Short mmCIF file of the C-alpha atoms (twelve columns), coordinates in Angstrom:
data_MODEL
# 
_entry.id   MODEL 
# 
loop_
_atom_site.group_PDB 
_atom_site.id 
_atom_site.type_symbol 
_atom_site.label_atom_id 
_atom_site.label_alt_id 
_atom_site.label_comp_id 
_atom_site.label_asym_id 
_atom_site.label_seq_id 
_atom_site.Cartn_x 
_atom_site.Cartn_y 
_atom_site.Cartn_z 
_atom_site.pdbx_PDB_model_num 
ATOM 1   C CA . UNK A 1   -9.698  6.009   29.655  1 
ATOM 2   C CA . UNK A 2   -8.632  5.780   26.001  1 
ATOM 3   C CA . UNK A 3   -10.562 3.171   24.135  1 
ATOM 4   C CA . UNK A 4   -10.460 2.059   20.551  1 
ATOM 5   C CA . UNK A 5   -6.865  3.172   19.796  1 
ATOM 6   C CA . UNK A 6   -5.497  1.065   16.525  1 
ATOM 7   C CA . UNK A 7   -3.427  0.279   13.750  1 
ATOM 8   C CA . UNK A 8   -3.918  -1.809  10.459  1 
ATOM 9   C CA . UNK A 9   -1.357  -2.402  8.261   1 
ATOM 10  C CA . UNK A 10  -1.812  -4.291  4.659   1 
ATOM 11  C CA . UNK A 11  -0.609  -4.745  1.308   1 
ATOM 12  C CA . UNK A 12  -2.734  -3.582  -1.416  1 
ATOM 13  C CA . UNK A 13  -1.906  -5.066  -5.056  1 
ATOM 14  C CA . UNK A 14  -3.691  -3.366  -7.542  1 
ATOM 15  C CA . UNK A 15  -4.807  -6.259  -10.288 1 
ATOM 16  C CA . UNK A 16  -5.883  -6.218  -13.917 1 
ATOM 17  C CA . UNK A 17  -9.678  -7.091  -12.460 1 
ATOM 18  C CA . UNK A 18  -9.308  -6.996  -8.911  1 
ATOM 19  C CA . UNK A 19  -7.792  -4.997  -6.041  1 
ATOM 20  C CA . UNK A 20  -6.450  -7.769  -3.528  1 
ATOM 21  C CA . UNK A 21  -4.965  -7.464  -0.009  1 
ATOM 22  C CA . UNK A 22  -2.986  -9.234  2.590   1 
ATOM 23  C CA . UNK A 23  -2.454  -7.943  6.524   1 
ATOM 24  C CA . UNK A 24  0.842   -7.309  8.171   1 
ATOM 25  C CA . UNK A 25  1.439   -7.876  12.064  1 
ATOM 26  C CA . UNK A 26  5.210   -6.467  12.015  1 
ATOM 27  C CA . UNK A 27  6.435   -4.034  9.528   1 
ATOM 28  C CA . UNK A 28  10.014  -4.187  10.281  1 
ATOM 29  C CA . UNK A 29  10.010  -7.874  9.480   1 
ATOM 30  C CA . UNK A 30  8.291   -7.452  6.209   1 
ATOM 31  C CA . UNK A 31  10.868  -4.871  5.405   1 
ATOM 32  C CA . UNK A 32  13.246  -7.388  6.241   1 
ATOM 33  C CA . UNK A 33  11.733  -9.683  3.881   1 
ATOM 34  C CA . UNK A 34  12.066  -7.480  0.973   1 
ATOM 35  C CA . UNK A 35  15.493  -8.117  0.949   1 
ATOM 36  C CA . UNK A 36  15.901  -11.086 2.362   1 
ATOM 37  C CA . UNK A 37  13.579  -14.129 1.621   1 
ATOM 38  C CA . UNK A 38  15.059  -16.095 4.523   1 
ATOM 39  C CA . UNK A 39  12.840  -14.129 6.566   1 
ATOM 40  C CA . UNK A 40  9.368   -16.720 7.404   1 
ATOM 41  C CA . UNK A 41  6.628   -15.058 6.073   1 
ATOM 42  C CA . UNK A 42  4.899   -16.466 9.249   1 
ATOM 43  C CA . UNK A 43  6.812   -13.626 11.270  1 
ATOM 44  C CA . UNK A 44  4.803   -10.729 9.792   1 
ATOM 45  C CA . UNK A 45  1.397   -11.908 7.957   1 
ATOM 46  C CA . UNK A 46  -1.470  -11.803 10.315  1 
ATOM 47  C CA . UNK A 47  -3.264  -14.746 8.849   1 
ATOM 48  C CA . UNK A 48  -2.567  -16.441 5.344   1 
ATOM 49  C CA . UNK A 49  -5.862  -15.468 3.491   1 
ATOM 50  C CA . UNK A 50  -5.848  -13.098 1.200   1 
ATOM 51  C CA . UNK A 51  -8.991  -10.668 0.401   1 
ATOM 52  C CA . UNK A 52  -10.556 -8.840  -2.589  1 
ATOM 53  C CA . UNK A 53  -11.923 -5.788  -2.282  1 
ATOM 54  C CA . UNK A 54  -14.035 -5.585  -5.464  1 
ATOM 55  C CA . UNK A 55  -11.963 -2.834  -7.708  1 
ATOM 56  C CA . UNK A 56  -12.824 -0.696  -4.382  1 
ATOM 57  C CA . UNK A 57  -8.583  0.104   -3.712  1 
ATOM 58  C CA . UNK A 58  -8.135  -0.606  0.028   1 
ATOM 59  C CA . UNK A 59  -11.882 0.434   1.021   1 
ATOM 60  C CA . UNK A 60  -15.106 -1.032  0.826   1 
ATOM 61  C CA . UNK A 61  -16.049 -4.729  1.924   1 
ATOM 62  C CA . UNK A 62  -12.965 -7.844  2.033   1 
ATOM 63  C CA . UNK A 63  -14.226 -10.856 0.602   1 
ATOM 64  C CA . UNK A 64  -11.849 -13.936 0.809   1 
ATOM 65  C CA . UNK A 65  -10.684 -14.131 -2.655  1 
ATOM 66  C CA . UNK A 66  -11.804 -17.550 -4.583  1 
ATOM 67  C CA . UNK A 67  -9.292  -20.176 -6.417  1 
ATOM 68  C CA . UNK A 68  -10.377 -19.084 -9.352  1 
ATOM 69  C CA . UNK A 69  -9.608  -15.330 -9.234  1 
ATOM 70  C CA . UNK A 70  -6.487  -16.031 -7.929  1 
ATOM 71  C CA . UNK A 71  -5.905  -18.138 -10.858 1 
ATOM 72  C CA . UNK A 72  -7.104  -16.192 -13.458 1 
ATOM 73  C CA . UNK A 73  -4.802  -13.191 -11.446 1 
ATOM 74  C CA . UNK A 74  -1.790  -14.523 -10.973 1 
ATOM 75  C CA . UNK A 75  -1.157  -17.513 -12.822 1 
ATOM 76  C CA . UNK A 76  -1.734  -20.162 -9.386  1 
ATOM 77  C CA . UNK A 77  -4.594  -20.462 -6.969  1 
ATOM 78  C CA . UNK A 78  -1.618  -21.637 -4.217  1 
ATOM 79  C CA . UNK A 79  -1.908  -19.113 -1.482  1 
ATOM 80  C CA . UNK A 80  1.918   -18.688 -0.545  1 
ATOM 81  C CA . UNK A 81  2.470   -18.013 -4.479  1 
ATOM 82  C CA . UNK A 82  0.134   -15.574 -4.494  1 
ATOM 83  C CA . UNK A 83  0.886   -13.966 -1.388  1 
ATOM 84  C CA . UNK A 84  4.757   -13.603 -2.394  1 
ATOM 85  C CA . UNK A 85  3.447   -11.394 -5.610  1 
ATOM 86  C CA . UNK A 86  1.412   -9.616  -3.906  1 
ATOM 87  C CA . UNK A 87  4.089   -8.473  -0.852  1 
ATOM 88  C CA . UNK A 88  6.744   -8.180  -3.984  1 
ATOM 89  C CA . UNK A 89  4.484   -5.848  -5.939  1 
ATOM 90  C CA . UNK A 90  2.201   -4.515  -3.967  1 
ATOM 91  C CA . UNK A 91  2.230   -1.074  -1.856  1 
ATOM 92  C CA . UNK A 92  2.332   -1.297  1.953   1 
ATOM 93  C CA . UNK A 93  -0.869  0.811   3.334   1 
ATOM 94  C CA . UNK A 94  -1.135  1.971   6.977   1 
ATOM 95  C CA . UNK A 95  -3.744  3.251   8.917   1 
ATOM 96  C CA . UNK A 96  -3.912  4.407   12.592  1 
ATOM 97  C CA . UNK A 97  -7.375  4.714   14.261  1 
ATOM 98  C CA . UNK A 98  -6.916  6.963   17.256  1 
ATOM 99  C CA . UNK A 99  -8.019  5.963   20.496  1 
ATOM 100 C CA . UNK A 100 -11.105 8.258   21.921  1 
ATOM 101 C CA . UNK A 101 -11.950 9.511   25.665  1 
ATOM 102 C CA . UNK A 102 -15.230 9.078   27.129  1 
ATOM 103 C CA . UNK A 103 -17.960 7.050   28.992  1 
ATOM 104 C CA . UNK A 104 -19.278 4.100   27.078  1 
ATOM 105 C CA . UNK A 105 -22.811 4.906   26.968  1 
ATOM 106 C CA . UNK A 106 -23.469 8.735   27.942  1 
ATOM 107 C CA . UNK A 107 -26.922 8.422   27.960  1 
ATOM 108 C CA . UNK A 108 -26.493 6.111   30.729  1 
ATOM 109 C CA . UNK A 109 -24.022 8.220   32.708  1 
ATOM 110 C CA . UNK A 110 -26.459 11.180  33.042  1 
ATOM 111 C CA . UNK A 111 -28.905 9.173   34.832  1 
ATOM 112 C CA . UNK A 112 -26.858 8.195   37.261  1 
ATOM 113 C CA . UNK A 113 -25.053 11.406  37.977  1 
ATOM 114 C CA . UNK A 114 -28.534 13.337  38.292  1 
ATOM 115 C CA . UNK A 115 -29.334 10.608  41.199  1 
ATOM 116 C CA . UNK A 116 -32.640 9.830   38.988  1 
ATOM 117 C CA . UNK A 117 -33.453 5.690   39.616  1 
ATOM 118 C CA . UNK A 118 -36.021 4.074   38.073  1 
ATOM 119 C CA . UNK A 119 -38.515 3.024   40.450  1 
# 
């Protein structure tokens, strides 16, 4: 049984204080976007919040980034302004987390193949 298996996809915009993010369901719609702003941005953005990551590039802890370091970034604290710069100039970032084999506690599973009970 394969368990675990994943992808992530973001947007990482690299700021002049902070490193800020956004999530991506569907690639090929964002893709789309890029050249045609027709496309709803509600087609491919998993939820409308973008995240800091506290100069730590696409690692370390997302914090939901305040109005006022989006302001002092970019110029607006209005979320779909800020999240148009950031898909425009930002770099798209994927990650797969591969799915794993296995019992889900094999501690467990040894007692019960040994016929041990506790009694």
């Amino acid at each position: 049984m394969v368990k675990g298996e994943a992808s992530q996809v973001k947007v990482h915009y690299k700021g002049k204080e902070d490193d800020f993010l956004i999530f991506i369901d569907d690639v090929s719609d964002y893709k789309k976007w890029q050249g045609d702003k027709s496309v709803p941005m509600s087609h491919f953005i998993s939820a409308f919040k973008i995240f800091v990551t506290h100069k730590q590039g696409t690692q370390g802890q997302y914090d939901g980034a305040s109005k006022a370091t989006l302001e002092n970034e970019f110029g607006t604290s209005v979320d779909e302004d800020v999240i148009k710069q950031i898909l425009e100039k930002g770099s798209l970032q994927e990650t797969e987390f591969p799915g794993r084999q296995g019992n889900k506690n094999e501690a467990q599973q040894g007692n019960i193949v040994s016929g041990q009970n506790s009694r």
